[in-house]
Amino acid sequence: MLYNRLLAEPRGLLQISDILATFGAFMVVMVSTMIVTVMTIWHTVSGEGMSQNEMIGKLIKQADYALLATVLYVLALGLYSLFVDDCLKAGSEWDAGSPTALDKGGRGT
């Protein structure tokens, strides 16, 4: 099983924790961004004393946080596909020295 193999390696638990921490950071930033955005719009619509410049500044700041959350999400997906996803099997024909690659007319590179 994939997870047993990852946990058996010394770096396996570290890789999984890095991926989960990055995804957790994405979730925290995205949820807090959505909450602050909704609260900003609510305060503006209800007329609780927020000027137009303050509202625009807050919404631009929240857009920056949403972009940061997107970067964290892409990073988490990249780490997952690099370290955990097992679509490519070790020793496949893409190995440079594999006999099957050489038999198919390749030069092994």
PDB file of C-alpha atoms in Angstrom:
ATOM      1  CA  MET A   1       0.000   0.000   0.000  1.00  0.00           C
ATOM      2  CA  LEU A   2       1.192   3.484  -0.799  1.00  0.00           C
ATOM      3  CA  TYR A   3       0.756   4.971   2.666  1.00  0.00           C
ATOM      4  CA  ASN A   4       2.488   2.041   4.361  1.00  0.00           C
ATOM      5  CA  ARG A   5       5.454   2.555   2.063  1.00  0.00           C
ATOM      6  CA  LEU A   6       5.517   6.292   2.756  1.00  0.00           C
ATOM      7  CA  LEU A   7       5.329   5.795   6.502  1.00  0.00           C
ATOM      8  CA  ALA A   8       8.040   3.127   6.408  1.00  0.00           C
ATOM      9  CA  GLU A   9      10.525   5.562   4.885  1.00  0.00           C
ATOM     10  CA  PRO A  10      12.127   8.089   7.232  1.00  0.00           C
ATOM     11  CA  ARG A  11      11.048  10.993   5.039  1.00  0.00           C
ATOM     12  CA  GLY A  12       7.537   9.658   4.425  1.00  0.00           C
ATOM     13  CA  LEU A  13       5.911  11.164   7.487  1.00  0.00           C
ATOM     14  CA  LEU A  14       7.700  14.459   6.871  1.00  0.00           C
ATOM     15  CA  GLN A  15       6.427  14.579   3.287  1.00  0.00           C
ATOM     16  CA  ILE A  16       2.858  13.857   4.344  1.00  0.00           C
ATOM     17  CA  SER A  17       3.005  16.457   7.116  1.00  0.00           C
ATOM     18  CA  ASP A  18       4.369  19.080   4.693  1.00  0.00           C
ATOM     19  CA  ILE A  19       1.513  18.444   2.291  1.00  0.00           C
ATOM     20  CA  LEU A  20      -1.114  18.535   5.030  1.00  0.00           C
ATOM     21  CA  ALA A  21       0.374  21.699   6.555  1.00  0.00           C
ATOM     22  CA  THR A  22       0.373  23.469   3.185  1.00  0.00           C
ATOM     23  CA  PHE A  23      -3.215  22.410   2.502  1.00  0.00           C
ATOM     24  CA  GLY A  24      -4.200  23.472   6.027  1.00  0.00           C
ATOM     25  CA  ALA A  25      -2.627  26.892   5.458  1.00  0.00           C
ATOM     26  CA  PHE A  26      -4.610  27.186   2.228  1.00  0.00           C
ATOM     27  CA  MET A  27      -7.846  26.375   4.034  1.00  0.00           C
ATOM     28  CA  VAL A  28      -7.198  28.847   6.874  1.00  0.00           C
ATOM     29  CA  VAL A  29      -6.281  31.704   4.528  1.00  0.00           C
ATOM     30  CA  MET A  30      -9.183  31.051   2.158  1.00  0.00           C
ATOM     31  CA  VAL A  31     -11.818  30.742   4.881  1.00  0.00           C
ATOM     32  CA  SER A  32     -10.603  33.852   6.709  1.00  0.00           C
ATOM     33  CA  THR A  33     -10.556  35.746   3.405  1.00  0.00           C
ATOM     34  CA  MET A  34     -14.137  34.761   2.678  1.00  0.00           C
ATOM     35  CA  ILE A  35     -15.287  35.735   6.178  1.00  0.00           C
ATOM     36  CA  VAL A  36     -13.600  39.160   6.081  1.00  0.00           C
ATOM     37  CA  THR A  37     -14.924  39.821   2.560  1.00  0.00           C
ATOM     38  CA  VAL A  38     -18.494  38.995   3.565  1.00  0.00           C
ATOM     39  CA  MET A  39     -18.164  41.121   6.726  1.00  0.00           C
ATOM     40  CA  THR A  40     -16.749  44.056   4.720  1.00  0.00           C
ATOM     41  CA  ILE A  41     -19.623  43.911   2.253  1.00  0.00           C
ATOM     42  CA  TRP A  42     -22.133  43.570   5.117  1.00  0.00           C
ATOM     43  CA  HIS A  43     -20.730  46.623   6.928  1.00  0.00           C
ATOM     44  CA  THR A  44     -20.857  48.634   3.718  1.00  0.00           C
ATOM     45  CA  VAL A  45     -24.406  47.636   2.816  1.00  0.00           C
ATOM     46  CA  SER A  46     -25.720  48.179   6.358  1.00  0.00           C
ATOM     47  CA  GLY A  47     -24.098  51.626   6.449  1.00  0.00           C
ATOM     48  CA  GLU A  48     -21.983  51.162   9.577  1.00  0.00           C
ATOM     49  CA  GLY A  49     -19.628  54.013   8.812  1.00  0.00           C
ATOM     50  CA  MET A  50     -17.104  52.515   6.370  1.00  0.00           C
ATOM     51  CA  SER A  51     -15.989  54.915   3.678  1.00  0.00           C
ATOM     52  CA  GLN A  52     -15.628  53.902   0.061  1.00  0.00           C
ATOM     53  CA  ASN A  53     -11.826  54.125   0.203  1.00  0.00           C
ATOM     54  CA  GLU A  54     -11.684  51.890   3.286  1.00  0.00           C
ATOM     55  CA  MET A  55     -13.929  49.348   1.595  1.00  0.00           C
ATOM     56  CA  ILE A  56     -11.845  49.324  -1.594  1.00  0.00           C
ATOM     57  CA  GLY A  57      -8.640  48.974   0.420  1.00  0.00           C
ATOM     58  CA  LYS A  58     -10.031  46.022   2.384  1.00  0.00           C
ATOM     59  CA  LEU A  59     -11.347  44.269  -0.724  1.00  0.00           C
ATOM     60  CA  ILE A  60      -8.018  44.671  -2.539  1.00  0.00           C
ATOM     61  CA  LYS A  61      -6.254  43.260   0.510  1.00  0.00           C
ATOM     62  CA  GLN A  62      -8.649  40.296   0.541  1.00  0.00           C
ATOM     63  CA  ALA A  63      -8.025  39.704  -3.171  1.00  0.00           C
ATOM     64  CA  ASP A  64      -4.299  39.500  -2.368  1.00  0.00           C
ATOM     65  CA  TYR A  65      -5.017  36.952   0.362  1.00  0.00           C
ATOM     66  CA  ALA A  66      -7.162  34.915  -2.027  1.00  0.00           C
ATOM     67  CA  LEU A  67      -4.271  34.846  -4.513  1.00  0.00           C
ATOM     68  CA  LEU A  68      -1.926  33.737  -1.720  1.00  0.00           C
ATOM     69  CA  ALA A  69      -4.359  30.955  -0.839  1.00  0.00           C
ATOM     70  CA  THR A  70      -4.405  29.864  -4.478  1.00  0.00           C
ATOM     71  CA  VAL A  71      -0.609  29.683  -4.514  1.00  0.00           C
ATOM     72  CA  LEU A  72      -0.672  27.558  -1.351  1.00  0.00           C
ATOM     73  CA  TYR A  73      -3.249  25.236  -2.929  1.00  0.00           C
ATOM     74  CA  VAL A  74      -1.192  24.781  -6.093  1.00  0.00           C
ATOM     75  CA  LEU A  75       1.887  24.144  -3.953  1.00  0.00           C
ATOM     76  CA  ALA A  76       0.039  21.497  -1.935  1.00  0.00           C
ATOM     77  CA  LEU A  77      -1.155  19.788  -5.129  1.00  0.00           C
ATOM     78  CA  GLY A  78       2.352  19.875  -6.560  1.00  0.00           C
ATOM     79  CA  LEU A  79       3.855  18.360  -3.423  1.00  0.00           C
ATOM     80  CA  TYR A  80       1.174  15.668  -3.423  1.00  0.00           C
ATOM     81  CA  SER A  81       1.748  14.742  -7.049  1.00  0.00           C
ATOM     82  CA  LEU A  82       5.514  14.782  -6.566  1.00  0.00           C
ATOM     83  CA  PHE A  83       5.792  12.732  -3.395  1.00  0.00           C
ATOM     84  CA  VAL A  84       2.580  10.784  -2.849  1.00  0.00           C
ATOM     85  CA  ASP A  85       0.901  10.104  -6.194  1.00  0.00           C
ATOM     86  CA  ASP A  86       2.061   6.764  -7.526  1.00  0.00           C
ATOM     87  CA  CYS A  87       0.906   6.964 -11.151  1.00  0.00           C
ATOM     88  CA  LEU A  88       4.489   6.477 -12.354  1.00  0.00           C
ATOM     89  CA  LYS A  89       5.903   3.219 -11.113  1.00  0.00           C
ATOM     90  CA  ALA A  90       9.531   2.965 -10.084  1.00  0.00           C
ATOM     91  CA  GLY A  91      11.559   1.158 -12.713  1.00  0.00           C
ATOM     92  CA  SER A  92       9.166   1.954 -15.542  1.00  0.00           C
ATOM     93  CA  GLU A  93      10.235   2.104 -19.153  1.00  0.00           C
ATOM     94  CA  TRP A  94      11.072   5.773 -18.688  1.00  0.00           C
ATOM     95  CA  ASP A  95      14.171   4.765 -16.756  1.00  0.00           C
ATOM     96  CA  ALA A  96      17.256   5.633 -18.762  1.00  0.00           C
ATOM     97  CA  GLY A  97      18.881   2.252 -18.330  1.00  0.00           C
ATOM     98  CA  SER A  98      15.839   0.056 -18.674  1.00  0.00           C
ATOM     99  CA  PRO A  99      16.135  -2.752 -21.240  1.00  0.00           C
ATOM    100  CA  THR A 100      12.608  -2.139 -22.537  1.00  0.00           C
ATOM    101  CA  ALA A 101      13.518   1.420 -23.503  1.00  0.00           C
ATOM    102  CA  LEU A 102      16.596   0.149 -25.287  1.00  0.00           C
ATOM    103  CA  ASP A 103      14.645  -2.614 -27.040  1.00  0.00           C
ATOM    104  CA  LYS A 104      12.180  -0.110 -28.484  1.00  0.00           C
ATOM    105  CA  GLY A 105      14.913   1.648 -30.384  1.00  0.00           C
ATOM    106  CA  GLY A 106      15.658   4.242 -27.753  1.00  0.00           C
ATOM    107  CA  ARG A 107      19.175   5.096 -26.696  1.00  0.00           C
ATOM    108  CA  GLY A 108      18.332   4.941 -23.027  1.00  0.00           C
ATOM    109  CA  THR A 109      18.248   8.726 -22.557  1.00  0.00           C
TER     110      THR A 109
END
